[in-house]
């Protein structure tokens, strides 16, 4: 599975979270599990996060995360 094959978003606001890469990936993983993402989908995102530098990690998470506040506006 590739990251562009995942056509859903996790309800997670990245702004305000601890900026540590592991903390960000952990927050994504916990929320994705709560929202019933498959282990394969979660692994795909985390593998992509780790395939580049910190900026790549942030860009990857921004493609799969969207807060409810953003959706409502």
mmCIF file of N, CA and C in Angstrom:
data_model
loop_
_atom_site.group_PDB
_atom_site.id
_atom_site.type_symbol
_atom_site.label_atom_id
_atom_site.label_comp_id
_atom_site.label_asym_id
_atom_site.label_seq_id
_atom_site.Cartn_x
_atom_site.Cartn_y
_atom_site.Cartn_z
ATOM 1 N N UNK A 1 0.849 -1.178 0.000
ATOM 2 C CA UNK A 1 0.000 0.000 0.000
ATOM 3 C C UNK A 1 0.896 1.244 0.000
ATOM 4 N N UNK A 2 0.451 2.243 -0.736
ATOM 5 C CA UNK A 2 1.186 3.509 -0.795
ATOM 6 C C UNK A 2 0.380 4.605 -0.122
ATOM 7 N N UNK A 3 1.064 5.640 0.311
ATOM 8 C CA UNK A 3 0.422 6.733 1.050
ATOM 9 C C UNK A 3 -0.695 7.381 0.236
ATOM 10 N N UNK A 4 -0.524 7.497 -1.078
ATOM 11 C CA UNK A 4 -1.550 8.135 -1.897
ATOM 12 C C UNK A 4 -2.777 7.257 -2.111
ATOM 13 N N UNK A 5 -2.729 6.007 -1.652
ATOM 14 C CA UNK A 5 -3.887 5.110 -1.736
ATOM 15 C C UNK A 5 -4.806 5.251 -0.523
ATOM 16 N N UNK A 6 -4.366 5.980 0.489
ATOM 17 C CA UNK A 6 -5.177 6.186 1.695
ATOM 18 C C UNK A 6 -6.016 7.442 1.474
ATOM 19 N N UNK A 7 -7.299 7.244 1.349
ATOM 20 C CA UNK A 7 -8.201 8.356 1.039
ATOM 21 C C UNK A 7 -9.050 8.741 2.238
ATOM 22 N N UNK A 8 -8.407 8.898 3.372
ATOM 23 C CA UNK A 8 -9.132 9.337 4.560
ATOM 24 C C UNK A 8 -8.218 10.183 5.429
ATOM 25 N N UNK A 9 -8.822 10.853 6.382
ATOM 26 C CA UNK A 9 -8.084 11.753 7.264
ATOM 27 C C UNK A 9 -8.337 11.354 8.712
ATOM 28 N N UNK A 10 -7.329 11.564 9.539
ATOM 29 C CA UNK A 10 -7.449 11.382 10.984
ATOM 30 C C UNK A 10 -7.816 12.735 11.579
ATOM 31 N N UNK A 11 -8.737 12.734 12.537
ATOM 32 C CA UNK A 11 -9.122 13.965 13.219
ATOM 33 C C UNK A 11 -8.062 14.278 14.271
ATOM 34 N N UNK A 12 -7.039 15.018 13.873
ATOM 35 C CA UNK A 12 -5.925 15.342 14.758
ATOM 36 C C UNK A 12 -5.374 16.708 14.387
ATOM 37 N N UNK A 13 -5.337 17.606 15.355
ATOM 38 C CA UNK A 13 -4.745 18.923 15.133
ATOM 39 C C UNK A 13 -3.281 18.845 15.531
ATOM 40 N N UNK A 14 -2.392 19.047 14.583
ATOM 41 C CA UNK A 14 -0.963 18.945 14.832
ATOM 42 C C UNK A 14 -0.426 20.166 15.562
ATOM 43 N N UNK A 15 -1.021 21.322 15.332
ATOM 44 C CA UNK A 15 -0.574 22.557 15.968
ATOM 45 C C UNK A 15 -0.793 22.432 17.470
ATOM 46 N N UNK A 16 0.230 22.735 18.233
ATOM 47 C CA UNK A 16 0.120 22.675 19.684
ATOM 48 C C UNK A 16 0.639 21.385 20.284
ATOM 49 N N UNK A 17 0.902 20.385 19.446
ATOM 50 C CA UNK A 17 1.462 19.131 19.955
ATOM 51 C C UNK A 17 2.962 19.283 20.148
ATOM 52 N N UNK A 18 3.542 18.414 20.952
ATOM 53 C CA UNK A 18 4.993 18.351 21.117
ATOM 54 C C UNK A 18 5.595 18.143 19.726
ATOM 55 N N UNK A 19 6.574 18.944 19.363
ATOM 56 C CA UNK A 19 7.150 18.892 18.023
ATOM 57 C C UNK A 19 8.112 17.756 17.791
ATOM 58 N N UNK A 20 8.379 16.936 18.808
ATOM 59 C CA UNK A 20 9.271 15.796 18.665
ATOM 60 C C UNK A 20 8.685 14.823 17.634
ATOM 61 N N UNK A 21 9.514 14.341 16.743
ATOM 62 C CA UNK A 21 9.040 13.455 15.668
ATOM 63 C C UNK A 21 8.325 12.224 16.215
ATOM 64 N N UNK A 22 8.880 11.616 17.251
ATOM 65 C CA UNK A 22 8.261 10.413 17.807
ATOM 66 C C UNK A 22 6.934 10.735 18.487
ATOM 67 N N UNK A 23 6.851 11.886 19.131
ATOM 68 C CA UNK A 23 5.589 12.288 19.761
ATOM 69 C C UNK A 23 4.513 12.513 18.705
ATOM 70 N N UNK A 24 4.873 13.147 17.593
ATOM 71 C CA UNK A 24 3.911 13.385 16.516
ATOM 72 C C UNK A 24 3.423 12.081 15.902
ATOM 73 N N UNK A 25 4.355 11.171 15.634
ATOM 74 C CA UNK A 25 3.961 9.886 15.055
ATOM 75 C C UNK A 25 3.119 9.084 16.041
ATOM 76 N N UNK A 26 3.442 9.166 17.323
ATOM 77 C CA UNK A 26 2.659 8.472 18.343
ATOM 78 C C UNK A 26 1.249 9.020 18.440
ATOM 79 N N UNK A 27 1.114 10.347 18.384
ATOM 80 C CA UNK A 27 -0.217 10.967 18.430
ATOM 81 C C UNK A 27 -1.043 10.544 17.221
ATOM 82 N N UNK A 28 -0.415 10.525 16.048
ATOM 83 C CA UNK A 28 -1.114 10.058 14.849
ATOM 84 C C UNK A 28 -1.554 8.607 15.019
ATOM 85 N N UNK A 29 -0.644 7.752 15.470
ATOM 86 C CA UNK A 29 -0.943 6.330 15.584
ATOM 87 C C UNK A 29 -2.092 6.077 16.564
ATOM 88 N N UNK A 30 -2.069 6.740 17.713
ATOM 89 C CA UNK A 30 -3.148 6.558 18.691
ATOM 90 C C UNK A 30 -4.497 6.985 18.121
ATOM 91 N N UNK A 31 -4.527 8.147 17.457
ATOM 92 C CA UNK A 31 -5.789 8.637 16.914
ATOM 93 C C UNK A 31 -6.273 7.765 15.756
ATOM 94 N N UNK A 32 -5.361 7.318 14.918
ATOM 95 C CA UNK A 32 -5.742 6.446 13.802
ATOM 96 C C UNK A 32 -6.340 5.142 14.328
ATOM 97 N N UNK A 33 -5.778 4.601 15.390
ATOM 98 C CA UNK A 33 -6.344 3.383 15.987
ATOM 99 C C UNK A 33 -7.750 3.645 16.520
ATOM 100 N N UNK A 34 -7.939 4.798 17.192
ATOM 101 C CA UNK A 34 -9.267 5.156 17.706
ATOM 102 C C UNK A 34 -10.290 5.243 16.580
ATOM 103 N N UNK A 35 -9.828 5.688 15.409
ATOM 104 C CA UNK A 35 -10.721 5.871 14.273
ATOM 105 C C UNK A 35 -10.774 4.631 13.369
ATOM 106 N N UNK A 36 -10.284 3.525 13.885
ATOM 107 C CA UNK A 36 -10.397 2.211 13.221
ATOM 108 C C UNK A 36 -9.638 2.096 11.900
ATOM 109 N N UNK A 37 -8.497 2.798 11.797
ATOM 110 C CA UNK A 37 -7.639 2.587 10.643
ATOM 111 C C UNK A 37 -7.054 1.185 10.750
ATOM 112 N N UNK A 38 -6.771 0.577 9.618
ATOM 113 C CA UNK A 38 -6.162 -0.752 9.642
ATOM 114 C C UNK A 38 -4.684 -0.620 10.021
ATOM 115 N N UNK A 39 -4.123 -1.676 10.598
ATOM 116 C CA UNK A 39 -2.689 -1.642 10.902
ATOM 117 C C UNK A 39 -1.832 -1.357 9.660
ATOM 118 N N UNK A 40 -2.264 -1.856 8.515
ATOM 119 C CA UNK A 40 -1.513 -1.615 7.271
ATOM 120 C C UNK A 40 -1.526 -0.133 6.891
ATOM 121 N N UNK A 41 -2.673 0.528 7.041
ATOM 122 C CA UNK A 41 -2.756 1.956 6.737
ATOM 123 C C UNK A 41 -1.854 2.765 7.664
ATOM 124 N N UNK A 42 -1.894 2.435 8.939
ATOM 125 C CA UNK A 42 -1.060 3.143 9.921
ATOM 126 C C UNK A 42 0.415 2.930 9.615
ATOM 127 N N UNK A 43 0.798 1.687 9.336
ATOM 128 C CA UNK A 43 2.196 1.379 9.025
ATOM 129 C C UNK A 43 2.650 2.120 7.773
ATOM 130 N N UNK A 44 1.789 2.204 6.782
ATOM 131 C CA UNK A 44 2.126 2.915 5.546
ATOM 132 C C UNK A 44 2.466 4.371 5.841
ATOM 133 N N UNK A 45 1.645 5.026 6.652
ATOM 134 C CA UNK A 45 1.883 6.435 6.989
ATOM 135 C C UNK A 45 3.172 6.574 7.798
ATOM 136 N N UNK A 46 3.352 5.731 8.812
ATOM 137 C CA UNK A 46 4.547 5.830 9.649
ATOM 138 C C UNK A 46 5.819 5.537 8.856
ATOM 139 N N UNK A 47 5.768 4.556 7.963
ATOM 140 C CA UNK A 47 6.935 4.265 7.117
ATOM 141 C C UNK A 47 7.271 5.460 6.232
ATOM 142 N N UNK A 48 6.238 6.104 5.676
ATOM 143 C CA UNK A 48 6.465 7.277 4.836
ATOM 144 C C UNK A 48 7.048 8.422 5.670
ATOM 145 N N UNK A 49 6.552 8.592 6.885
ATOM 146 C CA UNK A 49 7.079 9.633 7.776
ATOM 147 C C UNK A 49 8.576 9.461 7.997
ATOM 148 N N UNK A 50 9.001 8.229 8.121
ATOM 149 C CA UNK A 50 10.401 7.936 8.439
ATOM 150 C C UNK A 50 11.298 7.835 7.212
ATOM 151 N N UNK A 51 10.732 8.015 6.039
ATOM 152 C CA UNK A 51 11.520 7.846 4.807
ATOM 153 C C UNK A 51 12.269 9.111 4.395
ATOM 154 N N UNK A 52 12.112 10.180 5.161
ATOM 155 C CA UNK A 52 12.795 11.425 4.813
ATOM 156 C C UNK A 52 13.191 12.180 6.066
ATOM 157 N N UNK A 53 13.386 13.479 5.891
ATOM 158 C CA UNK A 53 13.776 14.320 7.023
ATOM 159 C C UNK A 53 12.551 14.796 7.806
ATOM 160 N N UNK A 54 12.788 15.661 8.788
ATOM 161 C CA UNK A 54 11.713 16.142 9.659
ATOM 162 C C UNK A 54 10.636 16.881 8.863
ATOM 163 N N UNK A 55 11.034 17.676 7.889
ATOM 164 C CA UNK A 55 10.053 18.384 7.058
ATOM 165 C C UNK A 55 9.168 17.397 6.296
ATOM 166 N N UNK A 56 9.764 16.311 5.820
ATOM 167 C CA UNK A 56 8.986 15.286 5.112
ATOM 168 C C UNK A 56 7.976 14.644 6.064
ATOM 169 N N UNK A 57 8.401 14.398 7.299
ATOM 170 C CA UNK A 57 7.499 13.834 8.305
ATOM 171 C C UNK A 57 6.299 14.756 8.496
ATOM 172 N N UNK A 58 6.561 16.053 8.659
ATOM 173 C CA UNK A 58 5.463 17.004 8.861
ATOM 174 C C UNK A 58 4.536 17.056 7.647
ATOM 175 N N UNK A 59 5.097 17.090 6.457
ATOM 176 C CA UNK A 59 4.277 17.131 5.249
ATOM 177 C C UNK A 59 3.419 15.876 5.126
ATOM 178 N N UNK A 60 3.984 14.736 5.462
ATOM 179 C CA UNK A 60 3.234 13.480 5.398
ATOM 180 C C UNK A 60 2.070 13.513 6.374
ATOM 181 N N UNK A 61 2.335 13.915 7.622
ATOM 182 C CA UNK A 61 1.261 13.962 8.607
ATOM 183 C C UNK A 61 0.195 14.987 8.229
ATOM 184 N N UNK A 62 0.596 16.097 7.638
ATOM 185 C CA UNK A 62 -0.388 17.106 7.248
ATOM 186 C C UNK A 62 -1.313 16.590 6.144
ATOM 187 N N UNK A 63 -0.854 15.629 5.351
ATOM 188 C CA UNK A 63 -1.717 15.083 4.298
ATOM 189 C C UNK A 63 -2.768 14.131 4.849
ATOM 190 N N UNK A 64 -2.525 13.548 6.025
ATOM 191 C CA UNK A 64 -3.471 12.571 6.572
ATOM 192 C C UNK A 64 -4.167 13.037 7.845
ATOM 193 N N UNK A 65 -3.849 14.243 8.309
ATOM 194 C CA UNK A 65 -4.461 14.765 9.530
ATOM 195 C C UNK A 65 -5.266 16.023 9.224
ATOM 196 N N UNK A 66 -6.406 16.109 9.864
ATOM 197 C CA UNK A 66 -7.273 17.270 9.707
ATOM 198 C C UNK A 66 -8.091 17.374 10.982
ATOM 199 N N UNK A 67 -8.098 18.551 11.603
ATOM 200 C CA UNK A 67 -8.853 18.679 12.842
ATOM 201 C C UNK A 67 -10.322 18.955 12.533
ATOM 202 N N UNK A 68 -11.186 18.567 13.443
ATOM 203 C CA UNK A 68 -12.625 18.799 13.287
ATOM 204 C C UNK A 68 -12.902 20.286 13.099
ATOM 205 N N UNK A 69 -12.168 21.140 13.791
ATOM 206 C CA UNK A 69 -12.356 22.583 13.657
ATOM 207 C C UNK A 69 -12.117 23.032 12.221
ATOM 208 N N UNK A 70 -11.098 22.451 11.574
ATOM 209 C CA UNK A 70 -10.814 22.799 10.178
ATOM 210 C C UNK A 70 -11.925 22.308 9.250
ATOM 211 N N UNK A 71 -12.463 21.147 9.548
ATOM 212 C CA UNK A 71 -13.519 20.563 8.707
ATOM 213 C C UNK A 71 -14.795 21.414 8.792
ATOM 214 N N UNK A 72 -15.114 21.906 9.997
ATOM 215 C CA UNK A 72 -16.331 22.678 10.196
ATOM 216 C C UNK A 72 -16.278 24.048 9.548
ATOM 217 N N UNK A 73 -15.090 24.611 9.374
ATOM 218 C CA UNK A 73 -14.968 25.961 8.788
ATOM 219 C C UNK A 73 -15.037 25.973 7.305
#
